[in-house]
PDB file of C-alpha atoms in Angstrom:
ATOM      1  CA  MET A 770     136.870  99.523 -58.067  1.00  0.00           C
ATOM      2  CA  ALA A 771     133.143 100.154 -58.849  1.00  0.00           C
ATOM      3  CA  LEU A 772     130.747  97.490 -60.129  1.00  0.00           C
ATOM      4  CA  PHE A 773     128.107  98.777 -62.174  1.00  0.00           C
ATOM      5  CA  CYS A 774     124.700  96.652 -62.189  1.00  0.00           C
ATOM      6  CA  GLY A 775     121.884  98.059 -64.539  1.00  0.00           C
ATOM      7  CA  ALA A 776     120.926 101.737 -63.557  1.00  0.00           C
ATOM      8  CA  SER A 777     122.298 101.327 -60.059  1.00  0.00           C
ATOM      9  CA  PHE A 778     125.720 100.717 -58.921  1.00  0.00           C
ATOM     10  CA  MET A 779     127.184  98.656 -55.976  1.00  0.00           C
ATOM     11  CA  VAL A 780     130.836 100.002 -54.552  1.00  0.00           C
ATOM     12  CA  SER A 781     133.468  97.318 -53.373  1.00  0.00           C
ATOM     13  CA  PRO A 782     134.753  97.774 -49.564  1.00  0.00           C
ATOM     14  CA  ALA A 783     138.168  98.485 -51.496  1.00  0.00           C
ATOM     15  CA  SER A 784     136.822 101.948 -53.019  1.00  0.00           C
ATOM     16  CA  SER A 785     139.312 104.848 -53.400  1.00  0.00           C
ATOM     17  CA  ALA A 786     138.585 108.445 -52.137  1.00  0.00           C
ATOM     18  CA  SER A 787     138.337 109.645 -55.656  1.00  0.00           C
ATOM     19  CA  GLU A 788     136.390 106.692 -57.034  1.00  0.00           C
ATOM     20  CA  TRP A 789     133.694 108.288 -54.065  1.00  0.00           C
ATOM     21  CA  GLN A 790     134.004 111.827 -55.126  1.00  0.00           C
ATOM     22  CA  ASP A 791     133.379 110.737 -58.779  1.00  0.00           C
ATOM     23  CA  MET A 792     129.981 109.084 -57.404  1.00  0.00           C
ATOM     24  CA  LEU A 793     128.936 111.638 -55.186  1.00  0.00           C
ATOM     25  CA  SER A 794     129.292 114.261 -57.663  1.00  0.00           C
ATOM     26  CA  GLY A 795     125.979 113.580 -59.364  1.00  0.00           C
ATOM     27  CA  ARG A 796     122.433 112.344 -58.311  1.00  0.00           C
ATOM     28  CA  LEU A 797     122.223 109.521 -56.095  1.00  0.00           C
ATOM     29  CA  PRO A 798     119.543 106.513 -56.417  1.00  0.00           C
ATOM     30  CA  MET A 799     117.704 106.172 -53.064  1.00  0.00           C
ATOM     31  CA  ARG A 800     118.772 102.624 -52.982  1.00  0.00           C
ATOM     32  CA  GLU A 801     122.173 103.395 -52.902  1.00  0.00           C
ATOM     33  CA  VAL A 802     121.930 106.133 -50.104  1.00  0.00           C
ATOM     34  CA  ARG A 803     120.174 103.715 -47.659  1.00  0.00           C
ATOM     35  CA  ALA A 804     122.794 101.054 -48.229  1.00  0.00           C
ATOM     36  CA  TRP A 805     125.715 103.254 -47.856  1.00  0.00           C
ATOM     37  CA  GLY A 806     123.746 104.750 -44.484  1.00  0.00           C
ATOM     38  CA  LYS A 807     123.757 101.367 -43.228  1.00  0.00           C
ATOM     39  CA  ARG A 808     127.699 100.933 -44.068  1.00  0.00           C
ATOM     40  CA  LEU A 809     128.452 103.856 -41.781  1.00  0.00           C
ATOM     41  CA  ALA A 810     127.964 101.492 -38.885  1.00  0.00           C
ATOM     42  CA  HIS A 811     130.544  99.045 -39.730  1.00  0.00           C
ATOM     43  CA  ASP A 812     133.379 100.298 -42.130  1.00  0.00           C
ATOM     44  CA  GLY A 813     135.118 103.351 -40.384  1.00  0.00           C
ATOM     45  CA  MET A 814     137.264 104.022 -43.447  1.00  0.00           C
ATOM     46  CA  PHE A 815     134.259 104.669 -45.341  1.00  0.00           C
ATOM     47  CA  ARG A 816     132.828 106.934 -42.410  1.00  0.00           C
ATOM     48  CA  ASP A 817     135.951 108.797 -42.545  1.00  0.00           C
ATOM     49  CA  THR A 818     136.124 109.217 -46.026  1.00  0.00           C
ATOM     50  CA  LEU A 819     132.764 110.730 -46.347  1.00  0.00           C
ATOM     51  CA  HIS A 820     133.106 113.072 -43.563  1.00  0.00           C
ATOM     52  CA  HIS A 821     136.362 114.366 -45.409  1.00  0.00           C
ATOM     53  CA  ILE A 822     134.416 114.841 -48.816  1.00  0.00           C
ATOM     54  CA  MET A 823     131.417 116.551 -46.727  1.00  0.00           C
ATOM     55  CA  THR A 824     133.520 118.777 -45.042  1.00  0.00           C
ATOM     56  CA  ASP A 825     135.543 119.782 -47.920  1.00  0.00           C
ATOM     57  CA  GLY A 826     133.625 122.590 -49.870  1.00  0.00           C
ATOM     58  CA  ASP A 827     129.978 123.501 -50.781  1.00  0.00           C
ATOM     59  CA  SER A 828     129.990 121.297 -53.706  1.00  0.00           C
ATOM     60  CA  ARG A 829     127.378 118.855 -54.817  1.00  0.00           C
ATOM     61  CA  MET A 830     129.581 115.970 -53.299  1.00  0.00           C
ATOM     62  CA  ALA A 831     129.369 117.425 -49.935  1.00  0.00           C
ATOM     63  CA  GLU A 832     125.743 117.973 -49.836  1.00  0.00           C
ATOM     64  CA  ASN A 833     125.547 114.363 -50.977  1.00  0.00           C
ATOM     65  CA  ALA A 834     127.766 113.042 -48.433  1.00  0.00           C
ATOM     66  CA  ALA A 835     125.958 114.748 -45.615  1.00  0.00           C
ATOM     67  CA  TRP A 836     122.811 113.229 -47.173  1.00  0.00           C
ATOM     68  CA  VAL A 837     123.901 109.559 -46.754  1.00  0.00           C
ATOM     69  CA  PHE A 838     124.780 110.539 -43.095  1.00  0.00           C
ATOM     70  CA  THR A 839     121.370 111.211 -42.242  1.00  0.00           C
ATOM     71  CA  TYR A 840     120.545 107.567 -43.718  1.00  0.00           C
ATOM     72  CA  ALA A 841     123.076 106.191 -40.745  1.00  0.00           C
ATOM     73  CA  ASP A 842     121.222 103.840 -38.241  1.00  0.00           C
ATOM     74  CA  ALA A 843     120.220 105.600 -35.375  1.00  0.00           C
ATOM     75  CA  ASP A 844     123.051 104.468 -33.124  1.00  0.00           C
ATOM     76  CA  VAL A 845     125.651 105.819 -35.214  1.00  0.00           C
ATOM     77  CA  LEU A 846     125.820 109.860 -34.787  1.00  0.00           C
ATOM     78  CA  PRO A 847     125.417 109.711 -31.093  1.00  0.00           C
ATOM     79  CA  SER A 848     128.517 107.472 -31.249  1.00  0.00           C
ATOM     80  CA  LEU A 849     130.692 109.542 -33.623  1.00  0.00           C
ATOM     81  CA  PRO A 850     133.657 111.285 -32.274  1.00  0.00           C
ATOM     82  CA  SER A 851     133.154 114.657 -31.036  1.00  0.00           C
ATOM     83  CA  HIS A 852     135.323 115.993 -33.536  1.00  0.00           C
ATOM     84  CA  TYR A 853     133.100 114.857 -36.446  1.00  0.00           C
ATOM     85  CA  VAL A 854     130.133 117.250 -34.632  1.00  0.00           C
ATOM     86  CA  ASP A 855     132.590 120.072 -33.955  1.00  0.00           C
ATOM     87  CA  THR A 856     133.418 120.164 -37.486  1.00  0.00           C
ATOM     88  CA  TRP A 857     129.893 119.763 -38.731  1.00  0.00           C
ATOM     89  CA  MET A 858     129.201 123.011 -36.247  1.00  0.00           C
ATOM     90  CA  GLU A 859     131.861 124.932 -37.936  1.00  0.00           C
ATOM     91  CA  ARG A 860     130.574 124.015 -41.538  1.00  0.00           C
ATOM     92  CA  ALA A 861     127.090 124.692 -40.708  1.00  0.00           C
ATOM     93  CA  MET A 862     128.026 128.344 -39.627  1.00  0.00           C
ATOM     94  CA  ASN A 863     130.071 129.050 -42.746  1.00  0.00           C
ATOM     95  CA  THR A 864     128.485 127.252 -45.479  1.00  0.00           C
ATOM     96  CA  ARG A 865     126.891 128.936 -48.277  1.00  0.00           C
ATOM     97  CA  SER A 866     124.991 126.294 -49.484  1.00  0.00           C
ATOM     98  CA  GLU A 867     121.590 126.325 -47.568  1.00  0.00           C
ATOM     99  CA  THR A 868     121.160 122.375 -48.716  1.00  0.00           C
ATOM    100  CA  LEU A 869     124.530 121.342 -46.850  1.00  0.00           C
ATOM    101  CA  ARG A 870     123.347 123.846 -44.079  1.00  0.00           C
ATOM    102  CA  ARG A 871     119.935 121.855 -43.451  1.00  0.00           C
ATOM    103  CA  LEU A 872     121.626 118.637 -43.478  1.00  0.00           C
ATOM    104  CA  LEU A 873     124.476 119.521 -41.085  1.00  0.00           C
ATOM    105  CA  LEU A 874     121.964 120.939 -38.632  1.00  0.00           C
ATOM    106  CA  THR A 875     120.082 117.579 -38.918  1.00  0.00           C
ATOM    107  CA  LEU A 876     123.077 115.388 -38.138  1.00  0.00           C
ATOM    108  CA  ILE A 877     124.014 117.796 -35.229  1.00  0.00           C
ATOM    109  CA  SER A 878     120.821 117.458 -33.749  1.00  0.00           C
ATOM    110  CA  ARG A 879     120.773 113.535 -33.731  1.00  0.00           C
ATOM    111  CA  SER A 880     124.176 113.649 -32.581  1.00  0.00           C
ATOM    112  CA  THR A 881     125.459 113.756 -29.239  1.00  0.00           C
ATOM    113  CA  LEU A 882     126.789 117.443 -28.601  1.00  0.00           C
ATOM    114  CA  PRO A 883     129.778 118.057 -26.975  1.00  0.00           C
ATOM    115  CA  HIS A 884     130.836 119.198 -23.447  1.00  0.00           C
ATOM    116  CA  PRO A 885     131.315 121.960 -22.934  1.00  0.00           C
ATOM    117  CA  PHE A 886     129.089 123.120 -25.594  1.00  0.00           C
ATOM    118  CA  ARG A 887     130.612 125.765 -28.051  1.00  0.00           C
ATOM    119  CA  THR A 888     129.276 129.149 -27.411  1.00  0.00           C
ATOM    120  CA  ASP A 889     129.523 130.485 -30.842  1.00  0.00           C
ATOM    121  CA  PHE A 890     127.355 127.639 -31.953  1.00  0.00           C
ATOM    122  CA  LEU A 891     124.862 128.571 -29.348  1.00  0.00           C
ATOM    123  CA  ASP A 892     124.664 132.035 -30.421  1.00  0.00           C
ATOM    124  CA  TYR A 893     124.677 130.951 -34.134  1.00  0.00           C
ATOM    125  CA  CYS A 894     121.586 129.141 -33.489  1.00  0.00           C
ATOM    126  CA  LEU A 895     119.772 132.117 -31.185  1.00  0.00           C
ATOM    127  CA  ALA A 896     120.404 134.473 -33.973  1.00  0.00           C
ATOM    128  CA  GLY A 897     119.501 132.085 -37.116  1.00  0.00           C
ATOM    129  CA  MET A 898     116.349 130.943 -35.386  1.00  0.00           C
ATOM    130  CA  SER A 899     114.709 134.463 -35.932  1.00  0.00           C
ATOM    131  CA  SER A 900     116.686 135.242 -39.275  1.00  0.00           C
ATOM    132  CA  SER A 901     114.480 135.787 -42.330  1.00  0.00           C
ATOM    133  CA  ARG A 902     117.596 135.199 -44.773  1.00  0.00           C
ATOM    134  CA  TYR A 903     117.330 131.270 -43.369  1.00  0.00           C
ATOM    135  CA  PRO A 904     114.909 128.769 -44.825  1.00  0.00           C
ATOM    136  CA  HIS A 905     112.094 127.636 -42.358  1.00  0.00           C
ATOM    137  CA  SER A 906     113.827 124.335 -42.068  1.00  0.00           C
ATOM    138  CA  VAL A 907     117.063 125.904 -40.906  1.00  0.00           C
ATOM    139  CA  ARG A 908     115.345 128.222 -38.796  1.00  0.00           C
ATOM    140  CA  ALA A 909     113.257 125.167 -36.957  1.00  0.00           C
ATOM    141  CA  LEU A 910     116.224 123.339 -36.380  1.00  0.00           C
ATOM    142  CA  CYS A 911     118.249 126.408 -35.017  1.00  0.00           C
ATOM    143  CA  MET A 912     115.754 126.472 -32.491  1.00  0.00           C
ATOM    144  CA  LYS A 913     115.445 122.618 -31.570  1.00  0.00           C
ATOM    145  CA  LEU A 914     119.609 123.059 -31.238  1.00  0.00           C
ATOM    146  CA  ALA A 915     119.299 126.073 -29.005  1.00  0.00           C
ATOM    147  CA  TYR A 916     116.988 124.220 -26.930  1.00  0.00           C
ATOM    148  CA  LYS A 917     119.403 121.200 -26.863  1.00  0.00           C
ATOM    149  CA  LEU A 918     122.046 123.355 -25.593  1.00  0.00           C
ATOM    150  CA  CYS A 919     120.253 125.476 -23.216  1.00  0.00           C
ATOM    151  CA  ARG A 920     118.490 122.583 -21.464  1.00  0.00           C
ATOM    152  CA  THR A 921     120.693 122.097 -18.639  1.00  0.00           C
ATOM    153  CA  HIS A 922     121.445 125.787 -17.970  1.00  0.00           C
ATOM    154  CA  PRO A 923     118.691 127.694 -16.398  1.00  0.00           C
ATOM    155  CA  GLU A 924     120.175 131.208 -17.321  1.00  0.00           C
ATOM    156  CA  LEU A 925     120.378 129.987 -20.832  1.00  0.00           C
ATOM    157  CA  LEU A 926     117.057 128.601 -20.919  1.00  0.00           C
ATOM    158  CA  GLU A 927     115.636 131.799 -19.703  1.00  0.00           C
ATOM    159  CA  GLU A 928     117.413 133.965 -22.556  1.00  0.00           C
ATOM    160  CA  LEU A 929     116.215 131.155 -24.980  1.00  0.00           C
ATOM    161  CA  LYS A 930     112.748 131.766 -23.554  1.00  0.00           C
ATOM    162  CA  LEU A 931     112.816 135.544 -23.844  1.00  0.00           C
ATOM    163  CA  ASN A 932     114.259 134.975 -27.735  1.00  0.00           C
ATOM    164  CA  LEU A 933     111.384 132.796 -28.378  1.00  0.00           C
ATOM    165  CA  GLU A 934     108.740 135.540 -26.890  1.00  0.00           C
ATOM    166  CA  ILE A 935     109.717 138.111 -29.201  1.00  0.00           C
ATOM    167  CA  MET A 936     109.282 136.030 -32.163  1.00  0.00           C
ATOM    168  CA  GLU A 937     105.272 136.653 -32.521  1.00  0.00           C
ATOM    169  CA  PRO A 938     103.685 133.436 -33.046  1.00  0.00           C
ATOM    170  CA  ASP A 939     101.082 134.908 -35.568  1.00  0.00           C
ATOM    171  CA  LEU A 940     103.904 136.027 -38.075  1.00  0.00           C
ATOM    172  CA  LEU A 941     105.396 132.857 -38.078  1.00  0.00           C
ATOM    173  CA  PRO A 942     104.939 130.162 -40.665  1.00  0.00           C
ATOM    174  CA  PRO A 943     102.879 127.030 -39.336  1.00  0.00           C
ATOM    175  CA  SER A 944     106.173 125.232 -39.418  1.00  0.00           C
ATOM    176  CA  LEU A 945     107.986 127.500 -37.036  1.00  0.00           C
ATOM    177  CA  ARG A 946     105.197 127.954 -34.810  1.00  0.00           C
ATOM    178  CA  SER A 947     104.551 124.784 -34.043  1.00  0.00           C
ATOM    179  CA  VAL A 948     108.532 124.137 -33.022  1.00  0.00           C
ATOM    180  CA  ARG A 949     108.589 127.332 -31.365  1.00  0.00           C
ATOM    181  CA  CYS A 950     105.437 125.888 -29.265  1.00  0.00           C
ATOM    182  CA  ARG A 951     107.148 122.764 -28.337  1.00  0.00           C
ATOM    183  CA  VAL A 952     110.617 124.261 -27.366  1.00  0.00           C
ATOM    184  CA  MET A 953     108.493 126.680 -25.066  1.00  0.00           C
ATOM    185  CA  ALA A 954     106.515 124.026 -23.720  1.00  0.00           C
ATOM    186  CA  GLY A 955     109.871 122.293 -23.141  1.00  0.00           C
ATOM    187  CA  ILE A 956     111.300 125.171 -21.177  1.00  0.00           C
ATOM    188  CA  ALA A 957     107.828 125.375 -19.123  1.00  0.00           C
ATOM    189  CA  SER A 958     108.411 121.536 -18.095  1.00  0.00           C
ATOM    190  CA  GLN A 959     111.789 122.167 -17.293  1.00  0.00           C
ATOM    191  CA  LYS A 960     111.240 124.787 -14.887  1.00  0.00           C
ATOM    192  CA  ARG A 961     108.510 122.769 -12.941  1.00  0.00           C
ATOM    193  CA  GLY A 962     110.573 119.943 -12.935  1.00  0.00           C
TER     194      GLY A 962
END
């Protein structure tokens, strides 16, 4: 049952999935997003409900559920079961919502990546980082994730380096130029170390 307090609302622990869907379908107050992000650490049922909503379509509810996950405590995302990250990878590659894609890629970048990693997701990141059809934020996240996936594989690092060298830094916007530079520096330090 939802209890309403002024313009904000607080939710009891026994809220049903349909109540969560109703609340996530509209605009969320920032205070609630932060509180729910904290709740992810200790309420598995809540976490599973949000995960289900977030992977169940390209709606505003899915975007809001993913947004709540971005406010989880730093130790929550790396400790999630691997099927969460696997599902997020699948959704990020197939969603039509750029907002949801960006949020999912952010969550994946903060999570522990499954081993062995998904080659289809690496291919997606390599293609996405240079695709002009994606917003700069998505392209930057694809670059970071490609590096994170390739870091332990020298032959894949070399392929990533070649892909980054093809991207002319002078033609990139500052945001992508910065990420490209940091990834190239990371690759160089991997080769030295």
